[in-house]
Amino acid sequence: MEPSVKRTKIINDAADMVPLLQVFNSRLHSQVFDEVSAGWKTKEELDEITGKDTAKSLDALRQGGLVESRWRMPEPGQPPVLEYRTSYSEVRASFQCTMKEMSELIMISFSMDEGLRKLAEDIEAEVEKGNASLINLARVFDKSPMFLKAIAKRSGRIAVKGQRLEIVKERP
């Protein structure tokens, strides 16, 4: 077995905490993370270990930048299959935000409020119309850029690129 990964995820933007908080708020996502921390595993192996479909967990871990993948060499006559392992074994956070912003980030991470999903859809529509600047979007939605970045990080369909937002292309 390969040695475990010894890389540190550095978080300099508080909004980057949203996908991490979401991942580790789920028992299944945490279990999948623990399994891929131990070494390379396929989705099928993870499904067997957990007894559940792990597709959403792998997507959440991928969105949070917590897993990497590679093709496993198949047995003769079998198709190749993707396998996953953790990208990081440690995290270092170095950011500053107001307590109000931190409370918003925590609320966005854990809330089941349909209003947040609707806001993400409205942001997507604005970005598709060409309004991708966080500053302009903050004016349109009367929310802080930090709030909008956190919504984007939560959505999985919106990517933060510096001070702009982009719609994420569908994965094959």
PDB file of C-alpha atoms in Angstrom:
ATOM      1  CA  MET A   1       0.000   0.000   0.000  1.00  0.00           C
ATOM      2  CA  GLU A   2       1.189   3.495  -0.842  1.00  0.00           C
ATOM      3  CA  PRO A   3       2.063   5.886   1.973  1.00  0.00           C
ATOM      4  CA  SER A   4      -0.681   8.362   2.834  1.00  0.00           C
ATOM      5  CA  VAL A   5      -0.689  11.805   1.263  1.00  0.00           C
ATOM      6  CA  LYS A   6       1.273  14.429   3.204  1.00  0.00           C
ATOM      7  CA  ARG A   7      -0.011  17.642   1.659  1.00  0.00           C
ATOM      8  CA  THR A   8      -1.586  20.597   3.415  1.00  0.00           C
ATOM      9  CA  LYS A   9      -4.684  22.361   2.090  1.00  0.00           C
ATOM     10  CA  ILE A  10      -4.204  26.079   2.636  1.00  0.00           C
ATOM     11  CA  ILE A  11      -7.354  28.153   3.047  1.00  0.00           C
ATOM     12  CA  ASN A  12      -6.891  31.894   2.640  1.00  0.00           C
ATOM     13  CA  ASP A  13     -10.527  32.762   1.868  1.00  0.00           C
ATOM     14  CA  ALA A  14     -13.232  32.152   4.452  1.00  0.00           C
ATOM     15  CA  ALA A  15     -15.711  31.152   1.719  1.00  0.00           C
ATOM     16  CA  ASP A  16     -13.508  28.106   1.008  1.00  0.00           C
ATOM     17  CA  MET A  17     -14.670  26.726   4.356  1.00  0.00           C
ATOM     18  CA  VAL A  18     -18.219  26.179   3.025  1.00  0.00           C
ATOM     19  CA  PRO A  19     -17.576  22.985   1.035  1.00  0.00           C
ATOM     20  CA  LEU A  20     -15.410  21.604   3.857  1.00  0.00           C
ATOM     21  CA  LEU A  21     -18.084  22.238   6.457  1.00  0.00           C
ATOM     22  CA  GLN A  22     -20.700  20.649   4.206  1.00  0.00           C
ATOM     23  CA  VAL A  23     -18.574  17.547   3.603  1.00  0.00           C
ATOM     24  CA  PHE A  24     -17.819  16.914   7.249  1.00  0.00           C
ATOM     25  CA  ASN A  25     -21.419  17.529   8.302  1.00  0.00           C
ATOM     26  CA  SER A  26     -22.383  14.265   6.564  1.00  0.00           C
ATOM     27  CA  ARG A  27     -21.621  10.923   8.188  1.00  0.00           C
ATOM     28  CA  LEU A  28     -21.391   9.189   4.783  1.00  0.00           C
ATOM     29  CA  HIS A  29     -19.133  11.867   3.268  1.00  0.00           C
ATOM     30  CA  SER A  30     -16.860  11.636   6.317  1.00  0.00           C
ATOM     31  CA  GLN A  31     -16.757   7.845   6.075  1.00  0.00           C
ATOM     32  CA  VAL A  32     -15.851   8.035   2.368  1.00  0.00           C
ATOM     33  CA  PHE A  33     -13.149  10.597   3.180  1.00  0.00           C
ATOM     34  CA  ASP A  34     -11.718   8.294   5.841  1.00  0.00           C
ATOM     35  CA  GLU A  35     -11.655   5.370   3.395  1.00  0.00           C
ATOM     36  CA  VAL A  36      -9.888   7.305   0.618  1.00  0.00           C
ATOM     37  CA  SER A  37      -7.454   8.645   3.221  1.00  0.00           C
ATOM     38  CA  ALA A  38      -6.295   5.071   3.746  1.00  0.00           C
ATOM     39  CA  GLY A  39      -5.507   4.565   0.059  1.00  0.00           C
ATOM     40  CA  TRP A  40      -6.874   4.343  -3.466  1.00  0.00           C
ATOM     41  CA  LYS A  41     -10.451   3.032  -3.681  1.00  0.00           C
ATOM     42  CA  THR A  42     -12.954   2.743  -6.538  1.00  0.00           C
ATOM     43  CA  LYS A  43     -16.547   3.918  -6.228  1.00  0.00           C
ATOM     44  CA  GLU A  44     -17.643   0.285  -6.258  1.00  0.00           C
ATOM     45  CA  GLU A  45     -15.282  -0.537  -3.385  1.00  0.00           C
ATOM     46  CA  LEU A  46     -16.576   2.468  -1.447  1.00  0.00           C
ATOM     47  CA  ASP A  47     -20.192   1.441  -2.114  1.00  0.00           C
ATOM     48  CA  GLU A  48     -19.408  -2.044  -0.797  1.00  0.00           C
ATOM     49  CA  ILE A  49     -17.625  -0.762   2.324  1.00  0.00           C
ATOM     50  CA  THR A  50     -20.354   1.755   3.225  1.00  0.00           C
ATOM     51  CA  GLY A  51     -23.330  -0.225   1.977  1.00  0.00           C
ATOM     52  CA  LYS A  52     -24.554   2.937   0.223  1.00  0.00           C
ATOM     53  CA  ASP A  53     -24.223   4.744  -3.108  1.00  0.00           C
ATOM     54  CA  THR A  54     -21.206   7.024  -2.666  1.00  0.00           C
ATOM     55  CA  ALA A  55     -21.575   9.068  -5.883  1.00  0.00           C
ATOM     56  CA  LYS A  56     -22.812  12.192  -4.040  1.00  0.00           C
ATOM     57  CA  SER A  57     -20.067  11.847  -1.446  1.00  0.00           C
ATOM     58  CA  LEU A  58     -17.387  11.627  -4.123  1.00  0.00           C
ATOM     59  CA  ASP A  59     -18.893  14.668  -5.874  1.00  0.00           C
ATOM     60  CA  ALA A  60     -18.903  16.626  -2.601  1.00  0.00           C
ATOM     61  CA  LEU A  61     -15.292  15.641  -1.887  1.00  0.00           C
ATOM     62  CA  ARG A  62     -14.290  16.552  -5.444  1.00  0.00           C
ATOM     63  CA  GLN A  63     -16.079  19.912  -5.181  1.00  0.00           C
ATOM     64  CA  GLY A  64     -14.213  20.611  -1.940  1.00  0.00           C
ATOM     65  CA  GLY A  65     -10.928  19.733  -3.637  1.00  0.00           C
ATOM     66  CA  LEU A  66     -10.412  16.873  -1.200  1.00  0.00           C
ATOM     67  CA  VAL A  67      -9.951  13.931  -3.583  1.00  0.00           C
ATOM     68  CA  GLU A  68      -7.933  13.138  -6.655  1.00  0.00           C
ATOM     69  CA  SER A  69      -8.558  10.353  -9.137  1.00  0.00           C
ATOM     70  CA  ARG A  70      -6.684   8.136 -11.549  1.00  0.00           C
ATOM     71  CA  TRP A  71      -7.473   5.211 -13.791  1.00  0.00           C
ATOM     72  CA  ARG A  72      -6.856   1.796 -12.267  1.00  0.00           C
ATOM     73  CA  MET A  73      -5.281  -0.745 -14.604  1.00  0.00           C
ATOM     74  CA  PRO A  74      -7.972  -3.336 -15.248  1.00  0.00           C
ATOM     75  CA  GLU A  75      -7.828  -7.096 -15.321  1.00  0.00           C
ATOM     76  CA  PRO A  76      -7.438  -8.372 -18.892  1.00  0.00           C
ATOM     77  CA  GLY A  77     -10.690  -7.929 -20.795  1.00  0.00           C
ATOM     78  CA  GLN A  78     -12.170  -5.484 -18.247  1.00  0.00           C
ATOM     79  CA  PRO A  79     -12.646  -1.729 -18.724  1.00  0.00           C
ATOM     80  CA  PRO A  80     -10.508   0.679 -16.685  1.00  0.00           C
ATOM     81  CA  VAL A  81     -12.153   2.154 -13.595  1.00  0.00           C
ATOM     82  CA  LEU A  82     -11.563   5.400 -11.712  1.00  0.00           C
ATOM     83  CA  GLU A  83     -10.139   5.193  -8.226  1.00  0.00           C
ATOM     84  CA  TYR A  84      -9.883   7.931  -5.630  1.00  0.00           C
ATOM     85  CA  ARG A  85      -7.735   9.003  -2.712  1.00  0.00           C
ATOM     86  CA  THR A  86      -7.554  12.071  -0.536  1.00  0.00           C
ATOM     87  CA  SER A  87      -5.629  15.070  -1.833  1.00  0.00           C
ATOM     88  CA  TYR A  88      -4.685  16.415   1.593  1.00  0.00           C
ATOM     89  CA  SER A  89      -3.885  15.082   5.041  1.00  0.00           C
ATOM     90  CA  GLU A  90      -3.764  18.472   6.808  1.00  0.00           C
ATOM     91  CA  VAL A  91      -5.413  21.867   6.606  1.00  0.00           C
ATOM     92  CA  ARG A  92      -4.097  25.309   7.442  1.00  0.00           C
ATOM     93  CA  ALA A  93      -6.550  28.210   7.595  1.00  0.00           C
ATOM     94  CA  SER A  94      -5.389  31.797   7.547  1.00  0.00           C
ATOM     95  CA  PHE A  95      -8.140  34.283   6.891  1.00  0.00           C
ATOM     96  CA  GLN A  96      -9.878  37.135   8.590  1.00  0.00           C
ATOM     97  CA  CYS A  97     -13.539  38.028   8.400  1.00  0.00           C
ATOM     98  CA  THR A  98     -16.128  39.707  10.555  1.00  0.00           C
ATOM     99  CA  MET A  99     -18.177  37.667  13.010  1.00  0.00           C
ATOM    100  CA  LYS A 100     -21.245  38.477  10.894  1.00  0.00           C
ATOM    101  CA  GLU A 101     -19.529  37.014   7.814  1.00  0.00           C
ATOM    102  CA  MET A 102     -18.494  33.925   9.784  1.00  0.00           C
ATOM    103  CA  SER A 103     -22.046  33.422  11.029  1.00  0.00           C
ATOM    104  CA  GLU A 104     -23.313  33.754   7.432  1.00  0.00           C
ATOM    105  CA  LEU A 105     -20.747  31.185   6.225  1.00  0.00           C
ATOM    106  CA  ILE A 106     -21.815  28.709   8.896  1.00  0.00           C
ATOM    107  CA  MET A 107     -25.508  29.306   8.132  1.00  0.00           C
ATOM    108  CA  ILE A 108     -24.914  28.845   4.389  1.00  0.00           C
ATOM    109  CA  SER A 109     -22.940  25.651   5.010  1.00  0.00           C
ATOM    110  CA  PHE A 110     -25.559  23.931   7.142  1.00  0.00           C
ATOM    111  CA  SER A 111     -28.883  25.479   6.128  1.00  0.00           C
ATOM    112  CA  MET A 112     -31.561  23.504   4.323  1.00  0.00           C
ATOM    113  CA  ASP A 113     -33.320  26.765   3.400  1.00  0.00           C
ATOM    114  CA  GLU A 114     -34.787  26.622  -0.113  1.00  0.00           C
ATOM    115  CA  GLY A 115     -34.177  30.361  -0.372  1.00  0.00           C
ATOM    116  CA  LEU A 116     -30.426  29.743  -0.628  1.00  0.00           C
ATOM    117  CA  ARG A 117     -30.912  27.314  -3.526  1.00  0.00           C
ATOM    118  CA  LYS A 118     -33.177  29.850  -5.255  1.00  0.00           C
ATOM    119  CA  LEU A 119     -30.553  32.574  -4.727  1.00  0.00           C
ATOM    120  CA  ALA A 120     -27.908  30.315  -6.313  1.00  0.00           C
ATOM    121  CA  GLU A 121     -30.204  29.809  -9.315  1.00  0.00           C
ATOM    122  CA  ASP A 122     -30.755  33.588  -9.580  1.00  0.00           C
ATOM    123  CA  ILE A 123     -26.979  34.160  -9.427  1.00  0.00           C
ATOM    124  CA  GLU A 124     -26.474  31.552 -12.171  1.00  0.00           C
ATOM    125  CA  ALA A 125     -29.022  33.372 -14.351  1.00  0.00           C
ATOM    126  CA  GLU A 126     -27.200  36.696 -13.852  1.00  0.00           C
ATOM    127  CA  VAL A 127     -23.828  35.130 -14.663  1.00  0.00           C
ATOM    128  CA  GLU A 128     -25.270  33.514 -17.801  1.00  0.00           C
ATOM    129  CA  LYS A 129     -26.487  36.983 -18.870  1.00  0.00           C
ATOM    130  CA  GLY A 130     -22.896  38.206 -18.583  1.00  0.00           C
ATOM    131  CA  ASN A 131     -22.969  39.832 -15.132  1.00  0.00           C
ATOM    132  CA  ALA A 132     -20.115  37.834 -13.581  1.00  0.00           C
ATOM    133  CA  SER A 133     -18.370  40.458 -11.411  1.00  0.00           C
ATOM    134  CA  LEU A 134     -18.751  39.840  -7.670  1.00  0.00           C
ATOM    135  CA  ILE A 135     -18.964  43.601  -7.073  1.00  0.00           C
ATOM    136  CA  ASN A 136     -21.787  44.006  -9.597  1.00  0.00           C
ATOM    137  CA  LEU A 137     -23.577  40.907  -8.320  1.00  0.00           C
ATOM    138  CA  ALA A 138     -23.288  42.235  -4.752  1.00  0.00           C
ATOM    139  CA  ARG A 139     -25.169  45.351  -5.884  1.00  0.00           C
ATOM    140  CA  VAL A 140     -27.819  43.348  -7.758  1.00  0.00           C
ATOM    141  CA  PHE A 141     -28.538  40.997  -4.846  1.00  0.00           C
ATOM    142  CA  ASP A 142     -27.755  43.436  -2.007  1.00  0.00           C
ATOM    143  CA  LYS A 143     -25.387  40.889  -0.440  1.00  0.00           C
ATOM    144  CA  SER A 144     -21.693  41.058   0.358  1.00  0.00           C
ATOM    145  CA  PRO A 145     -19.180  39.527  -2.071  1.00  0.00           C
ATOM    146  CA  MET A 146     -18.225  37.067   0.705  1.00  0.00           C
ATOM    147  CA  PHE A 147     -21.871  35.950   0.998  1.00  0.00           C
ATOM    148  CA  LEU A 148     -22.120  35.447  -2.777  1.00  0.00           C
ATOM    149  CA  LYS A 149     -18.836  33.497  -2.879  1.00  0.00           C
ATOM    150  CA  ALA A 150     -20.131  31.240  -0.115  1.00  0.00           C
ATOM    151  CA  ILE A 151     -23.356  30.612  -2.078  1.00  0.00           C
ATOM    152  CA  ALA A 152     -21.251  29.808  -5.154  1.00  0.00           C
ATOM    153  CA  LYS A 153     -19.068  27.391  -3.169  1.00  0.00           C
ATOM    154  CA  ARG A 154     -22.200  25.699  -1.838  1.00  0.00           C
ATOM    155  CA  SER A 155     -23.907  25.365  -5.223  1.00  0.00           C
ATOM    156  CA  GLY A 156     -21.364  23.238  -7.055  1.00  0.00           C
ATOM    157  CA  ARG A 157     -22.553  24.794 -10.331  1.00  0.00           C
ATOM    158  CA  ILE A 158     -20.844  28.158  -9.876  1.00  0.00           C
ATOM    159  CA  ALA A 159     -17.064  28.566  -9.731  1.00  0.00           C
ATOM    160  CA  VAL A 160     -15.278  31.498  -8.126  1.00  0.00           C
ATOM    161  CA  LYS A 161     -12.479  32.782 -10.368  1.00  0.00           C
ATOM    162  CA  GLY A 162     -10.822  35.672  -8.561  1.00  0.00           C
ATOM    163  CA  GLN A 163     -13.430  38.434  -8.378  1.00  0.00           C
ATOM    164  CA  ARG A 164     -15.681  36.819 -11.001  1.00  0.00           C
ATOM    165  CA  LEU A 165     -18.114  33.926 -11.059  1.00  0.00           C
ATOM    166  CA  GLU A 166     -18.402  31.326 -13.830  1.00  0.00           C
ATOM    167  CA  ILE A 167     -20.846  28.534 -14.524  1.00  0.00           C
ATOM    168  CA  VAL A 168     -19.189  25.133 -14.069  1.00  0.00           C
ATOM    169  CA  LYS A 169     -19.200  22.997 -17.202  1.00  0.00           C
ATOM    170  CA  GLU A 170     -20.928  19.647 -16.840  1.00  0.00           C
ATOM    171  CA  ARG A 171     -18.558  16.748 -16.150  1.00  0.00           C
ATOM    172  CA  PRO A 172     -18.629  13.834 -18.586  1.00  0.00           C
TER     173      PRO A 172
END
